[in-house]
CSV table of C-alpha atoms in Angstrom, one decimal:
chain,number,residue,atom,x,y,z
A,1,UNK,CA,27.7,49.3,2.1
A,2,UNK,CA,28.9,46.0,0.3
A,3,UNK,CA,31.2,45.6,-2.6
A,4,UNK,CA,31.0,43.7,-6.0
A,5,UNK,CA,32.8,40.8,-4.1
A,6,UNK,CA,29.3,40.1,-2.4
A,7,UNK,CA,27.3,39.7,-5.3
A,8,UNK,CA,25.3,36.3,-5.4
A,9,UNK,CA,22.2,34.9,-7.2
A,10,UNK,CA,19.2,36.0,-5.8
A,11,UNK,CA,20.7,38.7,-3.7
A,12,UNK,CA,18.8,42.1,-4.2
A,13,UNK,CA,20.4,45.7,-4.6
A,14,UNK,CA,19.2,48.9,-4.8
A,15,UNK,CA,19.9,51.1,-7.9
A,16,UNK,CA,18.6,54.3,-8.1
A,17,UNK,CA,16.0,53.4,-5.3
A,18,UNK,CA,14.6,50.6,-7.9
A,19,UNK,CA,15.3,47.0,-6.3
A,20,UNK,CA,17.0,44.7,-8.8
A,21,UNK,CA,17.6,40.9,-8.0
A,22,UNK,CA,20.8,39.0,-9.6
A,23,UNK,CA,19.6,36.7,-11.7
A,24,UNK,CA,23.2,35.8,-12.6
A,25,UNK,CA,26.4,37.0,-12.5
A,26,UNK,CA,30.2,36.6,-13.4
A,27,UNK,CA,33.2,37.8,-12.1
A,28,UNK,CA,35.9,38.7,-15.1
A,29,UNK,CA,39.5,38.9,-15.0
A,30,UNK,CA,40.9,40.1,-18.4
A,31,UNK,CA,45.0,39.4,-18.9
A,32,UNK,CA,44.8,43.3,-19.4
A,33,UNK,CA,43.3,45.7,-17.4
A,34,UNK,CA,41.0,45.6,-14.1
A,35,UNK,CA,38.7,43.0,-13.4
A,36,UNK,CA,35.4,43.4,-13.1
A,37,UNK,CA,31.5,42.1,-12.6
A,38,UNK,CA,29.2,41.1,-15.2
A,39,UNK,CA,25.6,40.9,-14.1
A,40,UNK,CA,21.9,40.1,-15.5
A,41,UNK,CA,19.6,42.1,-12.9
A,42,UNK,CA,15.5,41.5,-12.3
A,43,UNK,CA,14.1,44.2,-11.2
A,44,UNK,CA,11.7,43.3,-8.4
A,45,UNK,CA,8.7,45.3,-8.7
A,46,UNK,CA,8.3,45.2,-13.4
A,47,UNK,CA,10.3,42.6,-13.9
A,48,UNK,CA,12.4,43.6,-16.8
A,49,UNK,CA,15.9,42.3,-17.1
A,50,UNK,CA,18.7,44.5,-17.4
A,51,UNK,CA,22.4,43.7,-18.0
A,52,UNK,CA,24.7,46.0,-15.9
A,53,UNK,CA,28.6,45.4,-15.5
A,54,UNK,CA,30.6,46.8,-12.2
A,55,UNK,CA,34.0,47.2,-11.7
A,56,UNK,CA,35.7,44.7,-9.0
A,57,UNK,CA,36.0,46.6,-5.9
A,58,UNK,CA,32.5,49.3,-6.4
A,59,UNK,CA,30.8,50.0,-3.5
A,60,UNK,CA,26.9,48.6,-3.9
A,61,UNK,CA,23.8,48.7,-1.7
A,62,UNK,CA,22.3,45.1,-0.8
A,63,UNK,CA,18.6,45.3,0.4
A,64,UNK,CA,17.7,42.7,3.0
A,65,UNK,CA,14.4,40.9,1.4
A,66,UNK,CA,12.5,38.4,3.7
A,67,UNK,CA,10.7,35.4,1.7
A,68,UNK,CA,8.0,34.5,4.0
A,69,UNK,CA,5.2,31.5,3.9
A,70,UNK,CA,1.8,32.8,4.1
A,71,UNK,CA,-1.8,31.4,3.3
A,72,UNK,CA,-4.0,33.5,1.3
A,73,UNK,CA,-7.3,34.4,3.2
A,74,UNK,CA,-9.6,36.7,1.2
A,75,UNK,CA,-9.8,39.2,-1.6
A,76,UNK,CA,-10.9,42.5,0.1
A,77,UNK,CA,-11.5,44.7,-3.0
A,78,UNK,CA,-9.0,46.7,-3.9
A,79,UNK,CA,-6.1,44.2,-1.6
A,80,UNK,CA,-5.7,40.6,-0.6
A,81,UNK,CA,-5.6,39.7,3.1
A,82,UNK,CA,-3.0,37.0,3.7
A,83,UNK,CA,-1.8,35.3,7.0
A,84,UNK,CA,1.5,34.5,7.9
A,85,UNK,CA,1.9,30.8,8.9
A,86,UNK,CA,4.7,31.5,11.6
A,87,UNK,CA,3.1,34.1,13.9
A,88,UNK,CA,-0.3,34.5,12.1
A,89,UNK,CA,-0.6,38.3,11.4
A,90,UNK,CA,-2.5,39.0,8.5
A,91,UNK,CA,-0.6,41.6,6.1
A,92,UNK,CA,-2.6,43.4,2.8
A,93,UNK,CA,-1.2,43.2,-0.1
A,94,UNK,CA,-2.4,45.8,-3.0
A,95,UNK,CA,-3.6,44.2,-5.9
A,96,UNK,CA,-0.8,46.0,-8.1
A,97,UNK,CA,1.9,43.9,-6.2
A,98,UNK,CA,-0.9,40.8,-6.3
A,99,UNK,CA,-0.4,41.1,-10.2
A,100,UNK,CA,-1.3,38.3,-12.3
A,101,UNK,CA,-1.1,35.9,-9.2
A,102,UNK,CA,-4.7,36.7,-8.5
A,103,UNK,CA,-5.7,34.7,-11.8
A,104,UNK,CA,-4.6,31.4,-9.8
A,105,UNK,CA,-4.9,32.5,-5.9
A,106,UNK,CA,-7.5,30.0,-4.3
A,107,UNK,CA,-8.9,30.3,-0.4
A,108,UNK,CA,-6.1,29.0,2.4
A,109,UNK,CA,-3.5,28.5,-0.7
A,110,UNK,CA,0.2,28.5,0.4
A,111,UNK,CA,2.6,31.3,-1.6
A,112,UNK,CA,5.5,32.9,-0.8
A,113,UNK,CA,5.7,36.7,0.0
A,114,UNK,CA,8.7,39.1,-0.3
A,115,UNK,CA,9.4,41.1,2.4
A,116,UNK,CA,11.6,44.4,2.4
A,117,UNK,CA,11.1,46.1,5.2
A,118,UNK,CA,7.8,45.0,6.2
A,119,UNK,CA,6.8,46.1,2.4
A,120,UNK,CA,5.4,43.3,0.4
A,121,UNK,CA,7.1,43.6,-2.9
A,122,UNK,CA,5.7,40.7,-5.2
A,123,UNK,CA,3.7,37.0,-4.4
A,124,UNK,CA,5.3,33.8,-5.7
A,125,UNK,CA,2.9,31.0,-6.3
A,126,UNK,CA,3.8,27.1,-6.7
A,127,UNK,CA,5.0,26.2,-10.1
A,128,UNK,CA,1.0,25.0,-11.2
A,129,UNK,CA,-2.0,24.7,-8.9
A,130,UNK,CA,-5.2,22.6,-8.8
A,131,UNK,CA,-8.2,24.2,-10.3
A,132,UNK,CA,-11.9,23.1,-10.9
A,133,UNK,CA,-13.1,24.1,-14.6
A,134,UNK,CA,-16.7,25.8,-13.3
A,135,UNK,CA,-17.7,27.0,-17.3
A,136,UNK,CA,-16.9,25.7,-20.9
A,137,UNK,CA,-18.8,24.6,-23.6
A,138,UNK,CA,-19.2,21.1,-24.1
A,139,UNK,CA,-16.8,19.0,-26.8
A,140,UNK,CA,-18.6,17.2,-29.7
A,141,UNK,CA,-18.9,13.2,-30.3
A,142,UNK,CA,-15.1,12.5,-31.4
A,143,UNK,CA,-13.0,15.1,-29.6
A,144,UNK,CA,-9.3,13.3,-29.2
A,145,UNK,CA,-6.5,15.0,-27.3
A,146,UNK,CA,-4.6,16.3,-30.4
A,147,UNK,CA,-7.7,17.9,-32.3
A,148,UNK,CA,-7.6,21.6,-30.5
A,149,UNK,CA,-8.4,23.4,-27.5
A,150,UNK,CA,-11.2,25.3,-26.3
A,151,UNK,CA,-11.7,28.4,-23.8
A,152,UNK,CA,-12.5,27.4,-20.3
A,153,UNK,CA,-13.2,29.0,-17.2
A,154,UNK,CA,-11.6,27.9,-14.0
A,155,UNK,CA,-12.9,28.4,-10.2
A,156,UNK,CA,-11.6,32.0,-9.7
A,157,UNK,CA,-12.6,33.6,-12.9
A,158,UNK,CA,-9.5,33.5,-15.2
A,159,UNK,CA,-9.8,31.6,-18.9
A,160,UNK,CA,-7.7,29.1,-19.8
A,161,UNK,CA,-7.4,26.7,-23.1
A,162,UNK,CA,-7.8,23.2,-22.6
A,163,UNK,CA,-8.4,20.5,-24.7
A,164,UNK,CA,-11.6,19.6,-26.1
A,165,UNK,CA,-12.6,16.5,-24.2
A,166,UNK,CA,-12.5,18.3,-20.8
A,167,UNK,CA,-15.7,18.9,-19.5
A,168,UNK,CA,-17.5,21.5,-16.7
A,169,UNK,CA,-16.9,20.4,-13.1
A,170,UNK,CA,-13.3,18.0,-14.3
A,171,UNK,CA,-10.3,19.7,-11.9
A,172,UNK,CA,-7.3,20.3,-14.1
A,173,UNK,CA,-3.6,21.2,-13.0
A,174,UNK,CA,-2.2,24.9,-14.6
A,175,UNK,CA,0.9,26.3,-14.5
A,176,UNK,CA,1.0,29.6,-12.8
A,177,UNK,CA,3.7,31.5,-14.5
A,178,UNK,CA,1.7,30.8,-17.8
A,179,UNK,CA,-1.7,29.6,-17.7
A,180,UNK,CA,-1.5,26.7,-19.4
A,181,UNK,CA,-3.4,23.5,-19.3
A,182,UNK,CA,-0.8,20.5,-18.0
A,183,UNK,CA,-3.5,17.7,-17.6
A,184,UNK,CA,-6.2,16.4,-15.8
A,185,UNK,CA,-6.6,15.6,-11.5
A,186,UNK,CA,-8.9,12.5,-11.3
């Protein structure tokens, strides 16, 4: 068991058997009465944000969670097969932790995996990825960067908006955390 005194960014504890990741944290010394620890928590698996104050000196559980490189290999219906690049075992993940990931996940793509205990608890792509634009309709005679967007559809089925100049077959850089369109790959 750890105290409040070991609570850092990014390290995860257990509340409750949920895992919760400090997103930030601030240790408070008042001129009256005890001190004690402010903190935003994450929680691992939803994602909701939760404020939760301690007070100094609680006893707290810190998880050990192992951020791993992998590559991703294949979709295998209902999981997604990736390989780790140290010792290259292949791990499935279900497609529940996959979460929206999957909308940006390409053949031998690089992410990072969290680890606790050998449980994969969620996938964290690069900030934006390279994708080819396999389906969208085409612009008309005049289409400039400011008119509008249009729906697309990229390489691994997701729709995104892009503007309307952008044509079938053009590769186009996307954010992953949330789907926009940041510009053209010549």
């Amino acid at each position: 068991m750890a105290s409040t005194a070991d609570i850092r960014n990014g390290v995860v504890i257990k509340i409750d058997g949920q895992l919760w990741s400090v997103v930030e944290f601030q240790h408070v010394k008042p001129g009256k009465g005890g001190a004690f620890v402010r903190t935003k928590l994450k929680n691992v698996m939803t994602g909701k944000v939760v404020d939760k104050t301690y007070n100094a000196g609680t006893k707290i559980e810190i998880e050990n969670v192992d951020r791993r490189d992998f590559t991703y290999l294949y979709n295998d219906g209902d999981s997604f097969v990736f390989m780790d690049v140290a010792d290259y075992d292949q791990i499935n993940v279900p497609a529940a932790t996959v979460g929206d990931a999957a909308n940006f996940l390409l053949e031998n793509q690089q992410v990072q995996i969290a680890l606790n205990n050998g449980n994969p608890l969620y996938v964290e792509l690069p900030a934006s990825v390279v994708l080819e634009i396999t389906y969208t309709e085409p612009g008309l005679q005049g289409d400039r960067s400011s008119a509008g967007t249009k729906p697309a559809t990229v390489e691994t089925g997701y729709e995104i908006q892009v503007p309307l100049f952008v044509e079938a077959g053009t590769k186009v850089k996307v954010d992953t955390r949330t789907g926009d369109y940041l510009g053209r790959i010549n």
